[in-house]
C-alpha angles and dihedrals in degrees: 000000000000140000138160105251130174105229119194118209119196119186122214115224119234130215113297116243124228114283093237092056090080096229122149118198134203126196115190126196111183147167119234116195091200133176107219123210131184133181115193121187125174134188101205107062093017108233144128132208117200126139146129093251120128124252108260092209139020102205096189145329136196127169128173142166135189125178134183132191135193113178110301093349130077144159136205143180128206125190128187127181123183128178111188138171133185144156130213141173116238135181094269106022150003109252134198116198130197116184130180114185129181123186125184125183121191118177147156118227133205126199102231096181142353135042136288112314092003136071139042124329122189119196139185136179141105138311119207120196124186117187131186116185130183119179125180118198125203106184119221087224105081090207090070119073123230117265139184139212126211114190130168130172142161125215134197119200136177110244128210129171150140139224129196120197128195125196114204128196112288118009100323129111143161136207133190120197137181134174142169137192135200137177123082094010124067087247139295131205141173139188136187141181113201135180122202141199116199123225134178098279102021136321148265117260127199135164145092133302135190128190129178133176132180110207139160149118137239092298106029140042120199127188115193123186134173127188138165148095122316131203128175148130125256115211114206125205 
């Protein structure tokens, strides 16, 4: 299930450190024009819901990022909340899906090579995913009664990734990032390619981002993916 949706991410600022600690902070609000896809498969009752139909309702969205750096060391937190609903007609039944997904990344980074604002960063931490799923089935066979499935689960994964940043002459820059997690999920990964233009108190960011996660429990498997262009402004403190 896919649609072009304009997703607004708003970061929440954390407590400011002491000036002599040497920490620099970045808070990034952004817009993500993302295509959202889901693939829902259940065992009891046996069904699958996968199509190119558009989500009929975006129940809610919140995305935010804050990052700090002190010399070679840094830390960041990312949070994503998506509330989605959709209906589709399959081979055996009409289904109505309601999905709430929350993803939180917390990691520590280390500058492996390069200088300030350029070079290779390696990071590691944890990814937390919380998923609530409600699926209502209306069989095409009138002899079978409607049924519903309520499934909720939380997952903790280990997270590893890398980011490489280039600084070009003038105010331009570029960064490529990739990460993956494993543990209680069946695997998640994301990748992005971002350009930047520096200003006096931060910089404009623009590029493309992809995120995919394979989740589920004993009775349901859910694949969630988001992809599309990103534009935002990073405030530096």
